[in-house]
């Protein structure tokens, strides 16, 4: 047998026996997995299906065959699948249009920049070190070489520095104001940012990669309800779909074949052209089918309960950690994510703590804190979240257990140089406890 399949089996075991605390990961359903592993991967479908009649019933959309904007033949099934994905995404996020083709969150962001900006144009986004994302202007990215990124940050209390954001917007007149983060635990004031954006005529863009599932589940505000023009997201984090990207927008929808005037109203068409042929080739229709299935799941009432539970669990986890003396960025959480200052709390390095937790099957990532002296190479904190363990059905009781294990481990790490120096018997004891708890909660694909 090809060793690849043996390694997939080993990965399944790792996922079963450990607790996934990385806030950007999740476990998909059997149905999502099955759509992703389908023969749709054999099909080339460059271009788009028709955008007409997407408000119709699912039955009609799944039956109707319409003229399309594709480059190859044989699209009758793929078109209907992609139309179902688009229609469900629009309903889920109150959008006028959805582009379901971005291969990832990074591609989605690049396409929006490409749709709206010329080289050298200014984009105002959160500093990476304060919780932003690499694709929001980190100098190592292609976007940062093309566009001129200006960064705002967070306050001492861990909230967006809205005053700084407004001042920079008025001074710099950016083409895009970008809200949305990877290590941020508060709910952004979209209304306030939208008012700032209107003053300077900027495109209002929200990158909701982390919290899209919370928005879909109604426990986080939707930026498109507050005057934002564009929302990008990944589909594999809280949204619990396949690995991929998605762009939602407000405005006119029309044929992507004709180049439209560059106005805010035409943003949906500009985005379609920026995704294909602007930045990508053929879409991954097997992944688009899995996105459609995931959006269908997210439209169900059960998903609302799931989203509520994610936040409830995150708050319980934060509370458990606070009780043990951990210092949390922002003092706690309003979403699915907690950022712990391990250095300040226990004089333990973030990377050492990450590796020590990995030994017992608690998977999370070391993360820099705002104004971290250790920066990206020696971060002072760790970032963790509840989307994946909530999918497994865990609740407040398990959150307390996790906080207790984390406290035991952090004490063991004090004064230690490497995770290799930890007491092996104690590590093994905790690893067994973690595994026992994990095995009580099967994965959706088990
Ligand atoms: C995860 C993330 C992305 C990137 O998604 P990829 O699919 O990994 O490219 C973009 N923006 C934010 C805010 C994210 O958290």
Short mmCIF file of C-alpha atoms in Angstrom, two decimals, residues 40 65 74-83 285:
data_model
loop_
_atom_site.label_atom_id
_atom_site.label_comp_id
_atom_site.label_asym_id
_atom_site.label_seq_id
_atom_site.Cartn_x
_atom_site.Cartn_y
_atom_site.Cartn_z
CA UNK A 40 -15.78 16.62 -9.27
CA UNK A 65 -29.83 24.45 -16.53
CA UNK A 74 -19.83 19.50 -19.78
CA UNK A 75 -20.82 21.93 -17.04
CA UNK A 76 -24.44 21.04 -16.40
CA UNK A 77 -23.82 19.42 -13.01
CA UNK A 78 -20.97 21.62 -11.88
CA UNK A 79 -22.99 24.76 -12.71
CA UNK A 80 -25.88 23.63 -10.55
CA UNK A 81 -23.61 22.71 -7.66
CA UNK A 82 -21.80 26.04 -7.78
CA UNK A 83 -25.13 27.89 -8.00
CA UNK A 285 -15.38 22.17 -7.93
#
